[in-house]
Amino acid sequence: MPNDDLPGVLSFLERFPDEDTCWHHLRDARWPDGFECPMCGEDEDWIFLDNRKRWHCYECGHQPSITSQTILENTNLDLQTWFLAAYLVFTTKKGFSSYELARKLEVHQETAWYLQQRLALIAGPYARRLFGIVEADESYIGGKRDTETKGRSTAKAPVFGAVEDKDDSAGDLVLKHVPNAQAETIDPHVEEHIAKDKATVRTDGLNTYRYLGERTGVDHELVRVSQQDEEAHEIFPWIHTVWGNLKRVLSGVHTKASRAQLQDYLDLFSYRFNHRAQLAEGLEKALGALVQAGRVTREQLKGGAAAKLY
Ligand SMILES: [Zn+2]
């Protein structure tokens, strides 16, 4: 893959050498036109408390910080650790298990787990609608031993995938962990992620996809594939490439990942895939999004009742 000017780790650290530099970067990303109170929207009647690095809003009386109402709120991690985490998670082809990330960042495994989960909240919303020829398919992920079930084998998790087929390359990708591959489950994802009137969705002859066009209004091309893998690879080259890469990544890196986290990994995988030719741009977007992704709720942090970071 061609790549752009993604900085190396050293250049990245030279650019963000300390908390202050990171803080200023986030401030400019969050409020390019000057401070606006995240509690009440006031943008004039405030002062900045330099010693506390907080704003005092005279309109509502709150004293927000740079991380107020963002996914970084209530975390005690250095901003630089977040920046480095974003660098690693968004620009490394295969991603990391929380154990590996914890070692790289010199933090607890639990901290790395929450870090990655919060970064996935950035990656999720960036998926755009797919255009042109779109290969859609489903696959089943995992199903090996799961630490949560103490070694009993678990059912494989169905994943719906759609990727733009640009002939000699793949375009953007969307991956969704679904409860099953029934038509009524898949249809809403087709409607949400594939641009009606601007796309032709290409699927195999699985029952799920019969009459997909009639049900969703998306132009549909159903291709009957015989049982031979080779033919499916030729007709659906990009989604098969995606499944192969995804399975390699998940089996090599995320064997200890819980099922509840699968969508997070899919979002991070897709984000990296969709920015693979512009990793620097993807990283810049992610760094800005650290303070724009909205406040994280406990519901968003699946299973994260004890969302402490240390
Ligand atoms: Zn206010």
Short mmCIF file of C-alpha atoms and ligand atoms in Angstrom, two decimals:
data_model
loop_
_atom_site.label_atom_id
_atom_site.label_comp_id
_atom_site.label_asym_id
_atom_site.label_seq_id
_atom_site.Cartn_x
_atom_site.Cartn_y
_atom_site.Cartn_z
CA MET A 1 0.00 0.00 0.00
CA PRO A 2 1.28 3.49 -0.74
CA ASN A 3 1.64 5.53 2.36
CA ASP A 4 1.89 9.19 3.14
CA ASP A 5 4.08 11.02 5.56
CA LEU A 6 3.26 9.14 8.73
CA PRO A 7 5.77 10.26 11.34
CA GLY A 8 7.93 7.68 13.07
CA VAL A 9 7.61 7.30 16.83
CA LEU A 10 10.57 9.61 17.46
CA SER A 11 9.21 12.36 15.21
CA PHE A 12 5.85 11.97 16.84
CA LEU A 13 7.35 12.38 20.30
CA GLU A 14 9.39 15.35 19.11
CA ARG A 15 6.17 16.96 17.99
CA PHE A 16 4.38 16.17 21.25
CA PRO A 17 7.23 16.22 23.77
CA ASP A 18 5.21 17.14 26.86
CA GLU A 19 1.78 17.67 28.41
CA ASP A 20 1.71 21.31 27.47
CA THR A 21 2.15 20.65 23.76
CA CYS A 22 -0.57 18.00 23.81
CA TRP A 23 -2.85 20.31 25.76
CA HIS A 24 -2.45 23.12 23.20
CA HIS A 25 -3.05 20.72 20.34
CA LEU A 26 -6.30 19.54 21.91
CA ARG A 27 -7.41 23.09 22.70
CA ASP A 28 -6.93 24.19 19.09
CA ALA A 29 -8.67 21.06 17.81
CA ARG A 30 -11.61 21.51 20.16
CA TRP A 31 -12.04 25.28 19.96
CA PRO A 32 -10.40 26.56 16.78
CA ASP A 33 -12.43 29.77 17.09
CA GLY A 34 -11.90 30.24 20.81
CA PHE A 35 -13.34 28.68 23.95
CA GLU A 36 -16.99 27.78 24.10
CA CYS A 37 -18.40 26.48 27.38
CA PRO A 38 -19.25 22.77 26.94
CA MET A 39 -21.90 23.06 29.65
CA CYS A 40 -23.92 26.04 28.40
CA GLY A 41 -22.42 27.16 25.08
CA GLU A 42 -21.26 30.58 26.34
CA ASP A 43 -18.39 31.83 24.18
CA GLU A 44 -17.66 35.33 25.51
CA ASP A 45 -18.27 35.67 29.22
CA TRP A 46 -15.41 33.58 30.64
CA ILE A 47 -11.86 33.77 31.93
CA PHE A 48 -9.05 31.25 31.72
CA LEU A 49 -7.52 30.16 35.03
CA ASP A 50 -3.93 29.66 33.99
CA ASN A 51 -2.74 27.96 37.15
CA ARG A 52 -5.54 25.37 37.03
CA LYS A 53 -5.72 25.03 33.25
CA ARG A 54 -9.48 25.49 33.50
CA TRP A 55 -11.93 27.99 32.17
CA HIS A 56 -14.36 29.72 34.43
CA CYS A 57 -17.70 30.33 32.75
CA TYR A 58 -19.56 33.30 34.23
CA GLU A 59 -22.77 32.27 32.52
CA CYS A 60 -23.20 28.86 34.23
CA GLY A 61 -20.49 28.92 36.89
CA HIS A 62 -18.80 25.73 35.73
CA GLN A 63 -15.05 25.39 35.39
CA PRO A 64 -14.50 23.00 32.51
CA SER A 65 -11.08 21.65 31.55
CA ILE A 66 -9.86 20.60 28.13
CA THR A 67 -11.21 17.09 28.73
CA SER A 68 -14.64 18.01 30.14
CA GLN A 69 -17.44 16.20 28.32
CA THR A 70 -15.05 14.17 26.19
CA ILE A 71 -13.90 10.56 26.17
CA LEU A 72 -10.83 11.69 28.11
CA GLU A 73 -12.91 12.95 31.01
CA ASN A 74 -12.27 11.39 34.41
CA THR A 75 -9.09 9.70 33.37
CA ASN A 76 -5.88 10.36 35.20
CA LEU A 77 -3.67 9.37 32.32
CA ASP A 78 -1.26 11.90 30.89
CA LEU A 79 -2.39 13.47 27.65
CA GLN A 80 0.85 12.29 26.12
CA THR A 81 -0.06 8.68 26.97
CA TRP A 82 -3.34 9.16 25.13
CA PHE A 83 -1.51 10.61 22.15
CA LEU A 84 0.93 7.72 22.08
CA ALA A 85 -1.92 5.23 22.47
CA ALA A 86 -3.73 6.82 19.52
CA TYR A 87 -0.53 6.69 17.51
CA LEU A 88 -0.05 2.99 18.20
CA VAL A 89 -3.67 1.89 17.90
CA PHE A 90 -4.56 3.85 14.77
CA THR A 91 -1.40 3.43 12.75
CA THR A 92 -0.25 -0.10 13.49
CA LYS A 93 -1.59 -2.45 10.88
CA LYS A 94 -2.55 -5.30 13.16
CA GLY A 95 -3.54 -3.43 16.29
CA PHE A 96 -2.77 -4.65 19.76
CA SER A 97 -4.17 -6.80 22.48
CA SER A 98 -4.63 -4.87 25.71
CA TYR A 99 -1.72 -6.86 27.15
CA GLU A 100 0.59 -5.79 24.36
CA LEU A 101 -0.59 -2.20 24.49
CA ALA A 102 -0.10 -2.15 28.26
CA ARG A 103 3.52 -3.22 27.84
CA LYS A 104 4.15 -0.59 25.17
CA LEU A 105 2.65 2.22 27.22
CA GLU A 106 3.87 0.96 30.59
CA VAL A 107 0.39 1.00 32.10
CA HIS A 108 -1.78 -1.68 33.68
CA GLN A 109 -3.49 -4.11 31.33
CA GLU A 110 -6.88 -2.93 32.58
CA THR A 111 -5.94 0.64 31.73
CA ALA A 112 -4.89 -0.35 28.24
CA TRP A 113 -8.18 -2.19 27.85
CA TYR A 114 -10.19 0.95 28.65
CA LEU A 115 -7.91 3.10 26.54
CA GLN A 116 -8.51 0.93 23.52
CA GLN A 117 -12.23 0.81 24.19
CA ARG A 118 -12.41 4.59 24.32
CA LEU A 119 -10.36 4.98 21.17
CA ALA A 120 -12.83 2.65 19.45
CA LEU A 121 -15.50 5.23 20.24
CA ILE A 122 -13.60 7.59 17.96
CA ALA A 123 -13.24 5.05 15.18
CA GLY A 124 -16.89 3.97 15.04
CA PRO A 125 -18.55 7.16 13.83
CA TYR A 126 -16.04 7.74 11.06
CA ALA A 127 -17.47 5.11 8.74
CA ARG A 128 -19.03 6.78 5.72
CA ARG A 129 -21.65 5.38 3.37
CA LEU A 130 -20.34 3.07 0.70
CA PHE A 131 -20.62 3.88 -3.02
CA GLY A 132 -20.22 2.12 -6.36
CA ILE A 133 -19.87 -1.64 -6.45
CA VAL A 134 -20.09 -2.90 -2.88
CA GLU A 135 -19.31 -6.49 -1.94
CA ALA A 136 -21.42 -7.60 1.02
CA ASP A 137 -20.99 -10.85 2.88
CA GLU A 138 -21.08 -12.39 6.32
CA SER A 139 -18.47 -14.36 8.16
CA TYR A 140 -18.09 -16.08 11.50
CA ILE A 141 -15.32 -14.98 13.82
CA GLY A 142 -13.70 -16.74 16.72
CA GLY A 143 -15.36 -19.70 18.33
CA LYS A 144 -12.21 -20.96 19.92
CA ARG A 145 -11.49 -21.15 23.59
CA ASP A 146 -12.72 -18.14 25.48
CA THR A 147 -11.24 -17.16 28.83
CA GLU A 148 -14.65 -16.00 29.97
CA THR A 149 -16.14 -19.44 29.65
CA LYS A 150 -13.14 -21.09 31.25
CA GLY A 151 -12.06 -23.05 28.23
CA ARG A 152 -15.35 -24.23 26.88
CA SER A 153 -15.56 -23.57 23.20
CA THR A 154 -17.97 -20.85 22.23
CA ALA A 155 -20.11 -20.25 19.21
CA LYS A 156 -18.59 -18.20 16.44
CA ALA A 157 -19.70 -14.57 16.25
CA PRO A 158 -21.43 -13.55 13.02
CA VAL A 159 -20.04 -10.41 11.39
CA PHE A 160 -21.58 -8.55 8.47
CA GLY A 161 -19.11 -6.87 6.15
CA ALA A 162 -19.40 -4.54 3.17
CA VAL A 163 -16.51 -3.14 1.16
CA GLU A 164 -16.28 -1.00 -1.97
CA ASP A 165 -14.91 -2.89 -4.97
CA LYS A 166 -12.78 -0.42 -6.98
CA ASP A 167 -11.67 -3.15 -9.36
CA ASP A 168 -7.95 -3.11 -8.72
CA SER A 169 -8.24 -2.00 -5.12
CA ALA A 170 -10.67 -1.87 -2.24
CA GLY A 171 -12.41 1.28 -1.11
CA ASP A 172 -13.94 1.80 2.30
CA LEU A 173 -15.08 -0.94 4.62
CA VAL A 174 -17.85 -1.38 7.19
CA LEU A 175 -17.93 -4.27 9.68
CA LYS A 176 -20.78 -5.01 12.09
CA HIS A 177 -21.02 -7.65 14.77
CA VAL A 178 -24.56 -8.98 14.36
CA PRO A 179 -26.60 -11.40 16.48
CA ASN A 180 -27.33 -13.55 13.42
CA ALA A 181 -27.24 -13.44 9.62
CA GLN A 182 -31.00 -13.33 9.11
CA ALA A 183 -32.42 -10.93 6.52
CA GLU A 184 -34.18 -8.79 9.14
CA THR A 185 -30.85 -8.36 10.95
CA ILE A 186 -28.78 -7.57 7.88
CA ASP A 187 -31.26 -5.27 6.07
CA PRO A 188 -30.90 -2.28 8.44
CA HIS A 189 -27.11 -2.40 8.06
CA VAL A 190 -27.41 -2.41 4.28
CA GLU A 191 -29.78 0.56 4.47
CA GLU A 192 -27.59 2.46 6.90
CA HIS A 193 -24.18 1.90 5.37
CA ILE A 194 -24.73 1.60 1.63
CA ALA A 195 -25.71 4.69 -0.36
CA LYS A 196 -29.06 4.07 -2.03
CA ASP A 197 -29.10 5.16 -5.72
CA LYS A 198 -25.31 5.45 -5.73
CA ALA A 199 -24.30 1.86 -5.12
CA THR A 200 -24.81 -1.66 -6.37
CA VAL A 201 -24.50 -4.22 -3.65
CA ARG A 202 -23.11 -7.56 -4.79
CA THR A 203 -23.80 -10.68 -2.73
CA ASP A 204 -23.81 -14.43 -3.05
CA GLY A 205 -26.99 -16.46 -3.20
CA LEU A 206 -27.44 -17.01 0.52
CA ASN A 207 -31.10 -16.90 1.55
CA THR A 208 -30.43 -13.76 3.56
CA TYR A 209 -29.75 -11.82 0.39
CA ARG A 210 -32.61 -13.03 -1.76
CA TYR A 211 -34.88 -10.08 -2.55
CA LEU A 212 -32.44 -7.77 -0.73
CA GLY A 213 -32.96 -5.12 -3.40
CA GLU A 214 -36.74 -5.26 -3.10
CA ARG A 215 -36.60 -5.02 0.68
CA THR A 216 -34.03 -2.24 1.02
CA GLY A 217 -34.36 -0.29 -2.21
CA VAL A 218 -30.62 -0.64 -2.83
CA ASP A 219 -29.59 -1.83 -6.30
CA HIS A 220 -28.67 -5.49 -5.85
CA GLU A 221 -26.69 -7.97 -7.89
CA LEU A 222 -26.96 -11.54 -6.69
CA VAL A 223 -24.18 -13.81 -7.91
CA ARG A 224 -24.57 -17.53 -7.50
CA VAL A 225 -21.30 -19.05 -6.51
CA SER A 226 -20.62 -22.75 -6.64
CA GLN A 227 -19.02 -24.37 -3.66
CA GLN A 228 -15.55 -23.74 -5.01
CA ASP A 229 -13.68 -21.14 -3.00
CA GLU A 230 -11.66 -19.98 -5.94
CA GLU A 231 -14.68 -18.69 -7.76
CA ALA A 232 -15.95 -16.81 -4.73
CA HIS A 233 -12.53 -15.20 -4.39
CA GLU A 234 -12.70 -14.00 -7.96
CA ILE A 235 -16.21 -12.63 -7.69
CA PHE A 236 -15.82 -11.14 -4.22
CA PRO A 237 -12.09 -10.45 -4.05
CA TRP A 238 -12.06 -7.64 -1.51
CA ILE A 239 -14.41 -8.91 1.13
CA HIS A 240 -12.56 -12.22 1.09
CA THR A 241 -9.29 -10.36 1.57
CA VAL A 242 -10.86 -8.51 4.49
CA TRP A 243 -12.08 -11.73 6.14
CA GLY A 244 -8.63 -13.27 5.78
CA ASN A 245 -6.87 -10.25 7.30
CA LEU A 246 -9.45 -9.85 10.04
CA LYS A 247 -9.21 -13.46 11.13
CA ARG A 248 -5.44 -13.31 11.20
CA VAL A 249 -5.51 -10.15 13.31
CA LEU A 250 -8.15 -11.41 15.71
CA SER A 251 -6.63 -14.83 16.19
CA GLY A 252 -3.12 -13.52 16.63
CA VAL A 253 -3.84 -10.54 18.81
CA HIS A 254 -7.20 -10.73 20.43
CA THR A 255 -7.59 -14.27 21.64
CA LYS A 256 -8.26 -12.96 25.11
CA ALA A 257 -10.76 -10.39 23.94
CA SER A 258 -14.24 -10.82 25.26
CA ARG A 259 -17.12 -11.19 22.87
CA ALA A 260 -18.57 -7.88 24.06
CA GLN A 261 -15.51 -6.11 22.74
CA LEU A 262 -15.70 -7.51 19.24
CA GLN A 263 -17.40 -4.44 17.75
CA ASP A 264 -14.64 -2.24 19.22
CA TYR A 265 -12.02 -4.31 17.44
CA LEU A 266 -14.05 -4.26 14.24
CA ASP A 267 -14.30 -0.45 14.44
CA LEU A 268 -10.57 -0.07 15.01
CA PHE A 269 -9.81 -2.55 12.22
CA SER A 270 -12.11 -0.69 9.80
CA TYR A 271 -10.68 2.70 10.77
CA ARG A 272 -7.16 1.49 10.04
CA PHE A 273 -8.30 -0.18 6.82
CA ASN A 274 -10.10 2.96 5.62
CA HIS A 275 -7.10 5.14 6.35
CA ARG A 276 -4.45 2.68 5.23
CA ALA A 277 -3.25 4.93 2.41
CA GLN A 278 -3.49 8.07 4.59
CA LEU A 279 -2.31 6.95 7.99
CA ALA A 280 -1.04 10.41 8.90
CA GLU A 281 -4.42 11.92 8.06
CA GLY A 282 -6.20 9.20 10.02
CA LEU A 283 -3.97 9.89 13.01
CA GLU A 284 -4.59 13.66 12.82
CA LYS A 285 -8.34 13.09 12.74
CA ALA A 286 -8.09 10.76 15.71
CA LEU A 287 -6.01 13.22 17.74
CA GLY A 288 -8.58 15.95 17.14
CA ALA A 289 -11.43 13.59 17.90
CA LEU A 290 -10.03 12.83 21.34
CA VAL A 291 -11.77 15.96 22.58
CA GLN A 292 -14.71 15.95 20.19
CA ALA A 293 -16.19 12.54 20.58
CA GLY A 294 -18.59 13.54 23.32
CA ARG A 295 -18.74 12.33 26.86
CA VAL A 296 -18.33 8.64 27.39
CA THR A 297 -21.10 6.97 29.32
CA ARG A 298 -21.00 3.80 31.31
CA GLU A 299 -23.37 2.22 28.84
CA GLN A 300 -20.91 2.94 26.07
CA LEU A 301 -18.15 1.32 28.05
CA LYS A 302 -19.63 -2.11 27.86
CA GLY A 303 -19.07 -3.94 31.08
CA GLY A 304 -17.10 -0.98 32.31
CA ALA A 305 -18.72 -0.36 35.68
CA ALA A 306 -15.30 0.22 37.20
CA ALA A 307 -13.96 2.50 34.53
CA LYS A 308 -11.01 3.68 36.51
CA LEU A 309 -7.77 4.49 34.84
CA TYR A 310 -4.52 4.56 36.71
ZN ZN B 1 -21.07 27.75 30.89
#
